[in-house]
Short mmCIF file of C-alpha atoms in Angstrom, two decimals:
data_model
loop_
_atom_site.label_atom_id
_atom_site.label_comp_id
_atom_site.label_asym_id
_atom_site.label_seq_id
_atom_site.Cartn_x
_atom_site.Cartn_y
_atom_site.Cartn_z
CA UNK A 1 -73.48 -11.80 94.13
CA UNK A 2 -71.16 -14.47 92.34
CA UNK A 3 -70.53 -15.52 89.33
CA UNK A 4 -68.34 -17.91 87.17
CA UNK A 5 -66.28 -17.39 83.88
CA UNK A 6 -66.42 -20.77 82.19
CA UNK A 7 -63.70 -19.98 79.58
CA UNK A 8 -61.36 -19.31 82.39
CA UNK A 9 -62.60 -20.91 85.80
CA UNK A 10 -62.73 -17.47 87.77
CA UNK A 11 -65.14 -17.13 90.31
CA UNK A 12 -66.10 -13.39 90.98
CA UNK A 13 -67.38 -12.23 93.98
CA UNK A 14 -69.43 -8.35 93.19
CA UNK A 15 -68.89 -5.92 95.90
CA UNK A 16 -70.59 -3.05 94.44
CA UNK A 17 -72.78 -2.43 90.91
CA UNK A 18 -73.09 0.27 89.35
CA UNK A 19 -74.72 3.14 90.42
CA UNK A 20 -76.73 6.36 88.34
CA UNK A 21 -74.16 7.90 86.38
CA UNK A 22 -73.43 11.31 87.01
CA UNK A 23 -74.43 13.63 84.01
CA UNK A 24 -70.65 14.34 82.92
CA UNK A 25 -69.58 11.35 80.94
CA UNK A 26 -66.82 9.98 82.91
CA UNK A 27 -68.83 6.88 83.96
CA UNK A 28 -70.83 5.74 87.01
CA UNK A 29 -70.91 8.15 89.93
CA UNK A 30 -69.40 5.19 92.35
CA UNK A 31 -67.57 2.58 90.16
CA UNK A 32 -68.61 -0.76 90.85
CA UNK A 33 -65.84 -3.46 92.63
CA UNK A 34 -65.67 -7.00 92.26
CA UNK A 35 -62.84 -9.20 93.27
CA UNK A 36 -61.79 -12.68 91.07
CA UNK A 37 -60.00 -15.34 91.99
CA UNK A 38 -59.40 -19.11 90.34
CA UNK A 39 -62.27 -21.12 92.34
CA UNK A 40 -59.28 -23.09 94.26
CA UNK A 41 -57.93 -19.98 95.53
CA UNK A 42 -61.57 -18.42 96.32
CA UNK A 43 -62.57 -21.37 98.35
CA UNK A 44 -59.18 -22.14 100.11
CA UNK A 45 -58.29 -18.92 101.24
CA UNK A 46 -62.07 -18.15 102.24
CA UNK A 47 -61.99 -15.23 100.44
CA UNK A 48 -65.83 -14.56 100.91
CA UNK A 49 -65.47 -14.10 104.99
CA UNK A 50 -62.69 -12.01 104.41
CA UNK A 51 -62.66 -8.37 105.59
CA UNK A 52 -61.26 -7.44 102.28
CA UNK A 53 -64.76 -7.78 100.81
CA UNK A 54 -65.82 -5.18 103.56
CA UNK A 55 -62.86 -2.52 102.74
CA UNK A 56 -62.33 -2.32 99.33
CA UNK A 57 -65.49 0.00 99.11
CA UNK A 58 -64.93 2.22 102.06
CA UNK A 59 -61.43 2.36 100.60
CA UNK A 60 -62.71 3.67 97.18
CA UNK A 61 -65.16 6.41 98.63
CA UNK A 62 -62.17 7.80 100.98
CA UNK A 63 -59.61 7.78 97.61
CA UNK A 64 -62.12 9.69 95.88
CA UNK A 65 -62.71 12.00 98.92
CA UNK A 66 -59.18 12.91 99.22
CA UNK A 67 -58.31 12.69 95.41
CA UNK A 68 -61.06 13.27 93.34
CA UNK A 69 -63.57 11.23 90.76
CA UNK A 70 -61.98 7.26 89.71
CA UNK A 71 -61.81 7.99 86.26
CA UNK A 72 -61.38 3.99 85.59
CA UNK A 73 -65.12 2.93 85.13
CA UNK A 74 -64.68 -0.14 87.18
CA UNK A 75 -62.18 -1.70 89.79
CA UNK A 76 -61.10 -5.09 89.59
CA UNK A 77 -59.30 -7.42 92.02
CA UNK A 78 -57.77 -10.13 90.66
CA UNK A 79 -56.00 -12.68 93.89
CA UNK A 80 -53.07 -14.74 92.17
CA UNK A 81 -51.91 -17.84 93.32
CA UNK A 82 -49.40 -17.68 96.37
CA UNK A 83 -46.37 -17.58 93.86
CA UNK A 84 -47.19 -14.42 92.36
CA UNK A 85 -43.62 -12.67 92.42
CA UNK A 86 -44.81 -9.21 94.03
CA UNK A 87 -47.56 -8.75 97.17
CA UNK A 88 -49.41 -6.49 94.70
CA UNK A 89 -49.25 -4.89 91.30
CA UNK A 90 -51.46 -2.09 89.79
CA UNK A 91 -53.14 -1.33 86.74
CA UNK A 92 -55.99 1.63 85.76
CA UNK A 93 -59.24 -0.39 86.52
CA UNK A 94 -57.54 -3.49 87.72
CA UNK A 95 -55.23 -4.44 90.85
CA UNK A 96 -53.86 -7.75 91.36
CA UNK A 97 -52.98 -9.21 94.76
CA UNK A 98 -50.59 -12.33 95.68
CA UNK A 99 -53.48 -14.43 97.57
CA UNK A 100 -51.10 -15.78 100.26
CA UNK A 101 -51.76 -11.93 101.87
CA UNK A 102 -55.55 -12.74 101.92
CA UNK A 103 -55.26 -16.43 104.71
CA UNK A 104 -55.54 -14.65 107.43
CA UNK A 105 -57.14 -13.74 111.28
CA UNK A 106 -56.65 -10.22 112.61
CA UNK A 107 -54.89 -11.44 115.65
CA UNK A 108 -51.49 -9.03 115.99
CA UNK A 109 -52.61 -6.74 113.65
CA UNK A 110 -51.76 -8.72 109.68
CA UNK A 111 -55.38 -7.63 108.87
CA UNK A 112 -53.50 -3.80 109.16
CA UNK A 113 -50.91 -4.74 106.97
CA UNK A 114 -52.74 -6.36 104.08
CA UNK A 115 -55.25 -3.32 104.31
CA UNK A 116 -52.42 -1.00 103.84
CA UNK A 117 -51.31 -2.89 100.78
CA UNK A 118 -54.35 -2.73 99.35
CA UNK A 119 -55.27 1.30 100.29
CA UNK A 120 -51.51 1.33 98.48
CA UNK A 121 -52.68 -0.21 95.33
CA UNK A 122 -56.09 1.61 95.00
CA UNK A 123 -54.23 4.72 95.27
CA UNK A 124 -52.12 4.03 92.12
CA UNK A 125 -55.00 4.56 90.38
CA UNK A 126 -54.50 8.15 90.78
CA UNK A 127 -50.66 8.73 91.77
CA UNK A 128 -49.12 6.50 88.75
CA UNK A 129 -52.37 5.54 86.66
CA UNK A 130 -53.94 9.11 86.07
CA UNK A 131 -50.21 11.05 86.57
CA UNK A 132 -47.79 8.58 85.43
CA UNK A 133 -43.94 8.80 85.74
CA UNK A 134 -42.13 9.47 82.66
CA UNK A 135 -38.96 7.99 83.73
CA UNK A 136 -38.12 4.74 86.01
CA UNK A 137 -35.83 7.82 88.10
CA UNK A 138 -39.31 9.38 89.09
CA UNK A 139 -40.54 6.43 90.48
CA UNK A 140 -41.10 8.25 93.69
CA UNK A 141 -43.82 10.14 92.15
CA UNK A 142 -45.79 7.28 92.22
CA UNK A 143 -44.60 4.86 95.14
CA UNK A 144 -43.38 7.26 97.33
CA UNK A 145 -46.52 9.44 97.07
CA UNK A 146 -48.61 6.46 97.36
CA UNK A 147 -47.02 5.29 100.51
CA UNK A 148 -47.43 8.66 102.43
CA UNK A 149 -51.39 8.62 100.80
CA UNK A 150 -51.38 5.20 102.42
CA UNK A 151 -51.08 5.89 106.09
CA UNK A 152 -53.59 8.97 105.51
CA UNK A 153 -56.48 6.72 104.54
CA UNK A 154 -55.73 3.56 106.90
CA UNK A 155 -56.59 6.36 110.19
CA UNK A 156 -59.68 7.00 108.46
CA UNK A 157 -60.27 3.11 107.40
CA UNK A 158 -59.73 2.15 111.09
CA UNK A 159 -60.34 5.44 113.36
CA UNK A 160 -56.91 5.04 114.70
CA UNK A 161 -53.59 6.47 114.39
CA UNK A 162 -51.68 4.60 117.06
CA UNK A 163 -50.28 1.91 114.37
CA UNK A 164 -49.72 4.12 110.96
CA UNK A 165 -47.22 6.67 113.35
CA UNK A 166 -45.49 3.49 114.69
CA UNK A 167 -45.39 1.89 111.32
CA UNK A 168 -44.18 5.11 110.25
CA UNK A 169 -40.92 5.84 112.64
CA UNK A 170 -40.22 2.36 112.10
CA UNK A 171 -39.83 3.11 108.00
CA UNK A 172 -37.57 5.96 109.02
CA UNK A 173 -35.36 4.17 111.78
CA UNK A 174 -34.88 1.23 109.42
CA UNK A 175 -34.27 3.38 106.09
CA UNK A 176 -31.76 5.02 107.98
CA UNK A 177 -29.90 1.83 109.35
CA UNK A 178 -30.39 0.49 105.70
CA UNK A 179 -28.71 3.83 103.94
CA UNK A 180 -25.45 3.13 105.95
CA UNK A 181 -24.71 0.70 103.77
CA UNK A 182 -25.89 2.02 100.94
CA UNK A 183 -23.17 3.71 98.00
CA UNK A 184 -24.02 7.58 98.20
CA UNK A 185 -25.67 7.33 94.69
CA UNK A 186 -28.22 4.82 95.73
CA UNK A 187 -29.71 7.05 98.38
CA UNK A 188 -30.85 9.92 95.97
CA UNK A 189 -34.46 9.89 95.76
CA UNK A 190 -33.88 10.63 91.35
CA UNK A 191 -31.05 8.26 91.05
CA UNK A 192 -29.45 7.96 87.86
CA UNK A 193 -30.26 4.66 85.78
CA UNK A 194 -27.90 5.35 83.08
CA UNK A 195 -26.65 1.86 82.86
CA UNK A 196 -28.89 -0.07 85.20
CA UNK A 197 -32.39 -2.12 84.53
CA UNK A 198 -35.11 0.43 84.70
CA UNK A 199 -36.42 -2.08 87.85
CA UNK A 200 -33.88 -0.32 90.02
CA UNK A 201 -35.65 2.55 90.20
CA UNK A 202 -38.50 1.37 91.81
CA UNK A 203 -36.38 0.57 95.67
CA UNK A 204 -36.69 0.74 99.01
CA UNK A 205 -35.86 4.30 98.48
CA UNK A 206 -38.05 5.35 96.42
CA UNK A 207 -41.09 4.02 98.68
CA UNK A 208 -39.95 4.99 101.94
CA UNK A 209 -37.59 8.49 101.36
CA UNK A 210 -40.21 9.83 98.91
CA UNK A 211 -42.77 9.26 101.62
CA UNK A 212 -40.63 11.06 104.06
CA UNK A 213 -40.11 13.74 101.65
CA UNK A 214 -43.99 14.18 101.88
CA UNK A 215 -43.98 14.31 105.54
CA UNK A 216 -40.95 16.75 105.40
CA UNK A 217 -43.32 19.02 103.36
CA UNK A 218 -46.27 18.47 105.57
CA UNK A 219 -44.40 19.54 108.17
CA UNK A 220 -42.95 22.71 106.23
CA UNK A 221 -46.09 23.89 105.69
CA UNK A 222 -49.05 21.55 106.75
CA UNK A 223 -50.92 19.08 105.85
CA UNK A 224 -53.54 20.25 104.07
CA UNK A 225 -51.12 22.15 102.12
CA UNK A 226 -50.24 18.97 100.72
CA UNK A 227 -53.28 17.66 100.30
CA UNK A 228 -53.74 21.11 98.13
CA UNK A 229 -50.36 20.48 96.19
CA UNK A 230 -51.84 16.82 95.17
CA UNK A 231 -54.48 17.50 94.35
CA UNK A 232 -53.55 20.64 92.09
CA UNK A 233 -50.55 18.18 90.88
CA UNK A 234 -53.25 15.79 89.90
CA UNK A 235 -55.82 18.09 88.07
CA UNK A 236 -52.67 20.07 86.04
CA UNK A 237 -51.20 16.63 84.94
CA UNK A 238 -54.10 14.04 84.58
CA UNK A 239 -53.61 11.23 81.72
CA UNK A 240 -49.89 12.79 81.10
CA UNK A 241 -46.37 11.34 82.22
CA UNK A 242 -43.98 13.53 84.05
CA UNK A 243 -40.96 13.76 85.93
CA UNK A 244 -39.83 15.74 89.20
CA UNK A 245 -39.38 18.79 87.30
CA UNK A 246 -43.56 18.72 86.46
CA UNK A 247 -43.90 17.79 90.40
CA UNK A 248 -41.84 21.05 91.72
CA UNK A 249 -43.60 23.52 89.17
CA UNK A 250 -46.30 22.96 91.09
CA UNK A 251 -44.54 23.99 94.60
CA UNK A 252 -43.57 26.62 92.58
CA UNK A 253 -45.97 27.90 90.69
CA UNK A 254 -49.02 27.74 93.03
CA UNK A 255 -47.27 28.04 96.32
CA UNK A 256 -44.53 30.14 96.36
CA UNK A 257 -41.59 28.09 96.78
CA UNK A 258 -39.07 30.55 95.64
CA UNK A 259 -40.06 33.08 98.60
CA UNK A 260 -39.12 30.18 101.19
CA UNK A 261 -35.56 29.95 100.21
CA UNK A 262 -34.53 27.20 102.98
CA UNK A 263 -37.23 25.57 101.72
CA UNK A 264 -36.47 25.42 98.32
CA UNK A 265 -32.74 24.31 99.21
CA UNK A 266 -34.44 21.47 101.19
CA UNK A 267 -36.72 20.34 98.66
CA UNK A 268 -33.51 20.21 96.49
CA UNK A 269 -31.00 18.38 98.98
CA UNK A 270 -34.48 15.75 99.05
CA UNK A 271 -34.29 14.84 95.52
CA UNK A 272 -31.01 15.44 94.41
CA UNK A 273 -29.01 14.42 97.36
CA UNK A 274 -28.55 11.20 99.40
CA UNK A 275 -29.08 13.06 102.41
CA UNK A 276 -32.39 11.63 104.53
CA UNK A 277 -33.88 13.84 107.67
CA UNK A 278 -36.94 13.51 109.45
CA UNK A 279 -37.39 14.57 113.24
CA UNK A 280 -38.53 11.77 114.94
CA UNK A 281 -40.59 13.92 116.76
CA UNK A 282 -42.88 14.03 114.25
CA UNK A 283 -44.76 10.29 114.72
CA UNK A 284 -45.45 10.27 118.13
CA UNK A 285 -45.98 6.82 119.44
CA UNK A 286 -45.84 5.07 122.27
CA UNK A 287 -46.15 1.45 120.41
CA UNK A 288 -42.41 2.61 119.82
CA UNK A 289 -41.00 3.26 122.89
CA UNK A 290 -43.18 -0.10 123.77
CA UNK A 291 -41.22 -1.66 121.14
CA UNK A 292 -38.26 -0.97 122.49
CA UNK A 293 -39.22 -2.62 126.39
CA UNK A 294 -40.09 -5.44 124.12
CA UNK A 295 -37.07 -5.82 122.49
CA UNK A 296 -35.62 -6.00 125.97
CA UNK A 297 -38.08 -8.42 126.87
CA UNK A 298 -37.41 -11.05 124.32
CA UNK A 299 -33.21 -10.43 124.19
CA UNK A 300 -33.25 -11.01 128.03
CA UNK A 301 -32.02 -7.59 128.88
CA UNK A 302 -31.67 -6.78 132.65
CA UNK A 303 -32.53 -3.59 131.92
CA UNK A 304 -36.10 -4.01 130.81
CA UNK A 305 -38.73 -2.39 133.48
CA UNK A 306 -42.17 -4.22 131.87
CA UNK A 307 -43.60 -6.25 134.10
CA UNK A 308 -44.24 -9.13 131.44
CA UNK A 309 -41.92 -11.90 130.16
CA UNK A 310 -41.60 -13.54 127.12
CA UNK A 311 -44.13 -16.34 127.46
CA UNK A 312 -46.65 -13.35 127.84
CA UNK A 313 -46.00 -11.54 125.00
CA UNK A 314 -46.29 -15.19 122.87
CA UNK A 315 -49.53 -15.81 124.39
CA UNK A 316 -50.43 -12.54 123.19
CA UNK A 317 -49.12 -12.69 119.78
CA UNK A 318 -50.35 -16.02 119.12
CA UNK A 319 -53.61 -16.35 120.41
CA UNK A 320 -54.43 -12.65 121.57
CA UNK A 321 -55.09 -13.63 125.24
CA UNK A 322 -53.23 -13.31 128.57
CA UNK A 323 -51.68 -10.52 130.36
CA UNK A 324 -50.85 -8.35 126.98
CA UNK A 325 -54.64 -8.92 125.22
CA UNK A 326 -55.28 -5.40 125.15
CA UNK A 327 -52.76 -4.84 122.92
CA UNK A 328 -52.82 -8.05 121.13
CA UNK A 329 -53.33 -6.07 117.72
CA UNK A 330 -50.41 -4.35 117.88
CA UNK A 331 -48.10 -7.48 118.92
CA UNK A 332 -47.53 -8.31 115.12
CA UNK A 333 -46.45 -4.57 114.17
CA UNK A 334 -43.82 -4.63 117.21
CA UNK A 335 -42.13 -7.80 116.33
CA UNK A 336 -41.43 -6.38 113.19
CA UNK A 337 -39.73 -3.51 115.03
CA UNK A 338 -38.17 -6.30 117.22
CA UNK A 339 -36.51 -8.81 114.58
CA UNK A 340 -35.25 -5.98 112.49
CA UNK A 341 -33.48 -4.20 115.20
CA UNK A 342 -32.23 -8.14 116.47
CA UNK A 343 -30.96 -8.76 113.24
CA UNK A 344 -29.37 -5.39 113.01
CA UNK A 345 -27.40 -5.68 116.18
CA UNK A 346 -26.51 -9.12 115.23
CA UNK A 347 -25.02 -7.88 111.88
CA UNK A 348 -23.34 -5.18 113.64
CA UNK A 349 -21.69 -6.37 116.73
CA UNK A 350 -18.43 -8.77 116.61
CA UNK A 351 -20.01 -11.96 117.58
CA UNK A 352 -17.41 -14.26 120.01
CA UNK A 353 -17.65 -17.64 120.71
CA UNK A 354 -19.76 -16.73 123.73
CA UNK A 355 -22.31 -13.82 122.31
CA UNK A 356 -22.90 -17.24 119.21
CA UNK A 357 -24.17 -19.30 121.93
CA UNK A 358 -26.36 -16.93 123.31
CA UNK A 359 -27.67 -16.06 120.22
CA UNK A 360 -28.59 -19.75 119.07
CA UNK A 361 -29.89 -20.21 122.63
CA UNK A 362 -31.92 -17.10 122.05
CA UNK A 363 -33.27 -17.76 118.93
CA UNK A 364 -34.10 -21.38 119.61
CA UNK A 365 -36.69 -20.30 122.20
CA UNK A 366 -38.33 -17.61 120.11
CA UNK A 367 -38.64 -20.03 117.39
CA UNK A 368 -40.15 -22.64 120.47
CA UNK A 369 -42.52 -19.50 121.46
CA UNK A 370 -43.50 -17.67 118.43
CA UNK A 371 -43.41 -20.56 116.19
CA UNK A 372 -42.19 -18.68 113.59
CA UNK A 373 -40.94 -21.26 111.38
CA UNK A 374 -44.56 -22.17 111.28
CA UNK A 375 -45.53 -19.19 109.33
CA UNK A 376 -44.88 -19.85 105.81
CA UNK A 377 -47.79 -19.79 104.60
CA UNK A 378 -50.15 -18.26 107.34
CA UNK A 379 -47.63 -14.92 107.25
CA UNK A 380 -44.90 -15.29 105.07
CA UNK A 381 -43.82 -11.99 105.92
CA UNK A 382 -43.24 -12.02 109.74
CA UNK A 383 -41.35 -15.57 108.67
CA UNK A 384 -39.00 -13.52 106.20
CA UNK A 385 -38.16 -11.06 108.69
CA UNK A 386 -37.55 -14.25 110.89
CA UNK A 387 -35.45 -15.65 108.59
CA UNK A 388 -33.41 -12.83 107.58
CA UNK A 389 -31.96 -12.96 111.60
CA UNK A 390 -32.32 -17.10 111.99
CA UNK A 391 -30.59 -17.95 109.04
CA UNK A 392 -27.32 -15.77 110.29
CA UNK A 393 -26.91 -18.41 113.28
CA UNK A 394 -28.19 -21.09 110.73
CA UNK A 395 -31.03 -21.95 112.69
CA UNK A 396 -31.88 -25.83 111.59
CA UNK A 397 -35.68 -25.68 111.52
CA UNK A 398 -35.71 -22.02 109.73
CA UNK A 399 -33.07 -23.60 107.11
CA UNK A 400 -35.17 -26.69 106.92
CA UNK A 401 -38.12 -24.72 105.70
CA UNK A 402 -36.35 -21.73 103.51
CA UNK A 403 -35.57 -23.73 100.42
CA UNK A 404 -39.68 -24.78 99.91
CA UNK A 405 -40.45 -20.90 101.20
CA UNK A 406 -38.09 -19.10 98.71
CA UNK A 407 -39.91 -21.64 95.86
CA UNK A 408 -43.51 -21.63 96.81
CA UNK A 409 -43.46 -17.88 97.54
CA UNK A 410 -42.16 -16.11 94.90
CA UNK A 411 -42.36 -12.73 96.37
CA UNK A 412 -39.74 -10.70 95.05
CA UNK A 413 -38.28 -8.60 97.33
CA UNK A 414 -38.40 -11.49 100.14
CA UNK A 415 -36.42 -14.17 97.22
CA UNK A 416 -33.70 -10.72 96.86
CA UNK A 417 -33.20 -10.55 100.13
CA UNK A 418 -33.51 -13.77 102.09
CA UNK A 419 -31.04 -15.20 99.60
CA UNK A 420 -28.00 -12.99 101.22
CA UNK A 421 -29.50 -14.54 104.80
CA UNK A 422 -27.53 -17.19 105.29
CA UNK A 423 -24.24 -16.91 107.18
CA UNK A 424 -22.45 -20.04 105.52
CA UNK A 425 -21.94 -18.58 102.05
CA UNK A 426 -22.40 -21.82 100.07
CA UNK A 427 -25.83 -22.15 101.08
CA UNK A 428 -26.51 -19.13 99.25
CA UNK A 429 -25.18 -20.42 96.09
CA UNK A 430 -27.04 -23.60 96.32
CA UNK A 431 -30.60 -21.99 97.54
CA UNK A 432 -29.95 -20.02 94.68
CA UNK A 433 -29.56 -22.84 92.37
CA UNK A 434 -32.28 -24.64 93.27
CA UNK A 435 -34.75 -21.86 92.78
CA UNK A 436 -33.40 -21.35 89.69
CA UNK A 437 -34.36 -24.72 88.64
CA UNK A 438 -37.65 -25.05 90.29
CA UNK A 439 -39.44 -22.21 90.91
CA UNK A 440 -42.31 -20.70 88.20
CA UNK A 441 -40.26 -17.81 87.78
CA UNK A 442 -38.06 -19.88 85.60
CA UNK A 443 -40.81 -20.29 83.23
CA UNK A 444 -42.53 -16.53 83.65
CA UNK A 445 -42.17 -14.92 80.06
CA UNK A 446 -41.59 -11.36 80.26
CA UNK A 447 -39.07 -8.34 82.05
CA UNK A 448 -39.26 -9.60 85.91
CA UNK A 449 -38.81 -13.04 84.67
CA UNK A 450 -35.27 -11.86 83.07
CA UNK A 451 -34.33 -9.66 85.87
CA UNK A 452 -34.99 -11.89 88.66
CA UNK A 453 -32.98 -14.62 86.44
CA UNK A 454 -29.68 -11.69 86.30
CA UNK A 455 -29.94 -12.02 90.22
CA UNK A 456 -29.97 -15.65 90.85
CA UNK A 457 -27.40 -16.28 88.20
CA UNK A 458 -25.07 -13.50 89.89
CA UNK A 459 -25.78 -15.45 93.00
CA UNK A 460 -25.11 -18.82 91.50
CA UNK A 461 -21.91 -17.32 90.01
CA UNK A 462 -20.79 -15.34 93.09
CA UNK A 463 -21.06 -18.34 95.51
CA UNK A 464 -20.44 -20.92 93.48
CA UNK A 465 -18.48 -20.03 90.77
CA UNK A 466 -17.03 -22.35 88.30
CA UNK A 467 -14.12 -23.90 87.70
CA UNK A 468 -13.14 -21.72 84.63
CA UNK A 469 -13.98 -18.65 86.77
CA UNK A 470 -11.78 -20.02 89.90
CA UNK A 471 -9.00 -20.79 87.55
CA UNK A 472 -8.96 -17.14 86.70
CA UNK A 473 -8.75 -15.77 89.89
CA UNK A 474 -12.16 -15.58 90.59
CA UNK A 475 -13.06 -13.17 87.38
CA UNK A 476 -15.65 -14.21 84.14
CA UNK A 477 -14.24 -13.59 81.14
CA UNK A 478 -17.35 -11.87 80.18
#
């Protein structure tokens, strides 16, 4: 059923009513779901076909499965225009999406990725809503948990585990690239904030090492241990903040941490240390070693042994036909994999005049194949990732289309990072500047409206400072 709000022109779509309530006064024994939207966005992003109206429930009935009753009542979706500044953003009873995630066809797997968003989302409403961390430095408590909660619901969601271990080893490989640049303080999983926005404690980090940390302990001890430990973490600490110390009581306390001293130095080195390590061996997949035979495949390596070529692999990606159609779905998740281990060898290796002009020559015919400049707005992620290895060799079309991409977006960990893309620095400077002047974020009262304007004015600053700064040797007076 649908229904309008005059006073505010949202159309609501009702995925669920309420059910009997069960006799202990919490609310209704399955909470009811509806999703809202402005009518523009409802009807242009064809919300109403989309399988999003078809998960959201089975979502909710495996949360509550694994974690226990929704204590919320109800569960809201609410799809923001394209510029909201975050993919998603959770609150108890309500979760709001960016609706550019929503426009799309299930062909190389994006259907997976906004479904995993989502399960992350719906699972704040336990790990961060109903436990909530007391300090930005526990941030991991709730992003970190909710990411490894994440790829144990999306198996269930899809009867397949082939992706979420692929998805998984690919976290790990890149987190561990990323560290290497990383100052050893910004790798702890509790970092200190002493003097930094509280905003900082919610990084790349904090998703992707505190997951890790939960697969280290799975594979310590198993995993429905875990599941135990959450669960017991959840019914001690319900409606209460806490920090890691309330988290470890419970290893502890109820499972006899102390007796498994190399354990308990681990779970220590984890939290307090910048240390990250995972045995690969523990997310089988072939999609990975596929991954890398693709990467082979599309960087012209004489080495590869597939016997496809890079016109197949397009076909597959963008239509899901031709010789690689079985494994169309997975195409998308792969050339992930692919562009961020492209860009990292480009970033790495000492490019000569002669490795440039393979590059560009390279990149060219992706971009002619893939059409990824083409993506903006039908998968303005795969187009970031894109970006953040075109713009190096500053690839016209890609630069043509960045400037309107970084504006219309709005996403803010794409803006942060595509805006240290490009390899002539002055672009940066003026990309910078023009989102500064353009873009809604300008005019968005509230905290990630100041700290996304500290970034773009250290940006504007750092590339192009002014003349007072260059006079003094490149240093603001204040």
């Amino acid at each position: 059923s649908s229904g309008i709000n005059a006073e505010y022109g949202m159309v609501s779509v009702e995925l669920r009513g309420e059910r009997e309530s069960e006799d202990d006064g919490v609310g209704p024994a399955i909470p009811p779901i509806r999703v809202w939207a402005e009518r523009t966005v409802m009807e242009g992003f064809g919300v109403r076909d989309s399988p999003l109206l078809e998960f959201l429930p089975r979502m909710m009935d495996l949360c509550e499965a694994r974690f226990g009753r929704y204590v919320w009542g109800r569960y809201d979706v609410v799809l923001c225009p394209p510029g909201y500044f975050v993919p998603g953003m959770e609150y108890p009873a309500m979760n709001y999406y960016s609706s550019v995630l929503i426009d799309f066809n299930d062909l190389g797997g994006q259907q997976y990725e906004f479904t995993k968003l989502a399960a992350h989302e719906m699972i704040h409403s336990w790990f961060g809503d109903l436990v909530t961390p007391k300090y930005a430095s526990d941030a991991w408590l709730a992003e970190g948990i909710a990411t490894y909660q994440e790829y144990q619901i999306m198996p269930e969601l899809y009867n397949d585990t082939t992706v979420g271990n692929f998805l998984k080893r690919t976290m790990y490989t890149e987190l561990k690239t990323g560290l290497e640049d990383y100052k050893p303080k910004d790798k702890i999983l509790t970092p200190h904030l002493y003097f930094s926005p509280p905003f900082d404690g919610f990084g790349w980090v904090q998703y992707c090492k505190g997951s890790l940390f939960m697969e280290y302990l799975a594979n310590a001890t198993s995993r429905e241990t875990v599941d135990e430990i959450l669960r017991s973490y959840l019914d001690r600490y319900k409606y209460q903040s806490v920090d890691g110390a309330d988290f470890t009581h419970i290893l502890y306390d109820e499972y006899n941490l102390e007796a498994a001293s190399k354990m308990e130095k681990d779970v220590f080195v984890w939290l307090e240390r910048p240390q990250t390590k995972v045995p690969l061996s523990l997310f089988p997949s072939d999609l990975y070693d596929e991954g890398d035979e693709l990467y082979k495949v599309l960087t012209r390596n004489k080495k590869r042994t597939m016997e496809y070529n890079m016109k197949d692999v397009a076909e597959a990606y963008n239509s899901g036909t031709g010789k690689l159609a079985p494994i169309a779905k997975h195409m998308r998740a792969q050339l992930f994999y692919v562009l961020q281990k492209m860009t990292s060898v480009a970033t790495q290796v000492k490019m000569t005049e002669k490795r440039t002009r393979h590059w560009k020559s390279l990149i060219n015919r992706l971009d002619e194949l893939f059409k990824f400049t083409e993506r903006t707005t039908t998968d303005p992620s795969i187009f970031s990732k894109w970006s953040g290895l075109a713009l190096r060799f500053n690839h016209t079309a890609t630069m043509a289309k960045y400037p309107d991409f970084l504006i219309e977006n709005g996403r803010l960990g794409i803006i942060l990072s595509l805006l240290e893309a490009p390899a002539d620095m002055s672009l940066r400077g003026e990309f910078a500047n023009a989102f500064k002047t353009k873009h809604y974020v300008a005019r968005l009262p509230g905290y990630f409206g100041i700290y996304l304007q500290y970034y773009i004015d250290f940006f504007i600053q750092f590339y192009q400072p002014s003349e007072e700064i260059a006079e003094n040797g490149g240093i603001a007076e204040n």
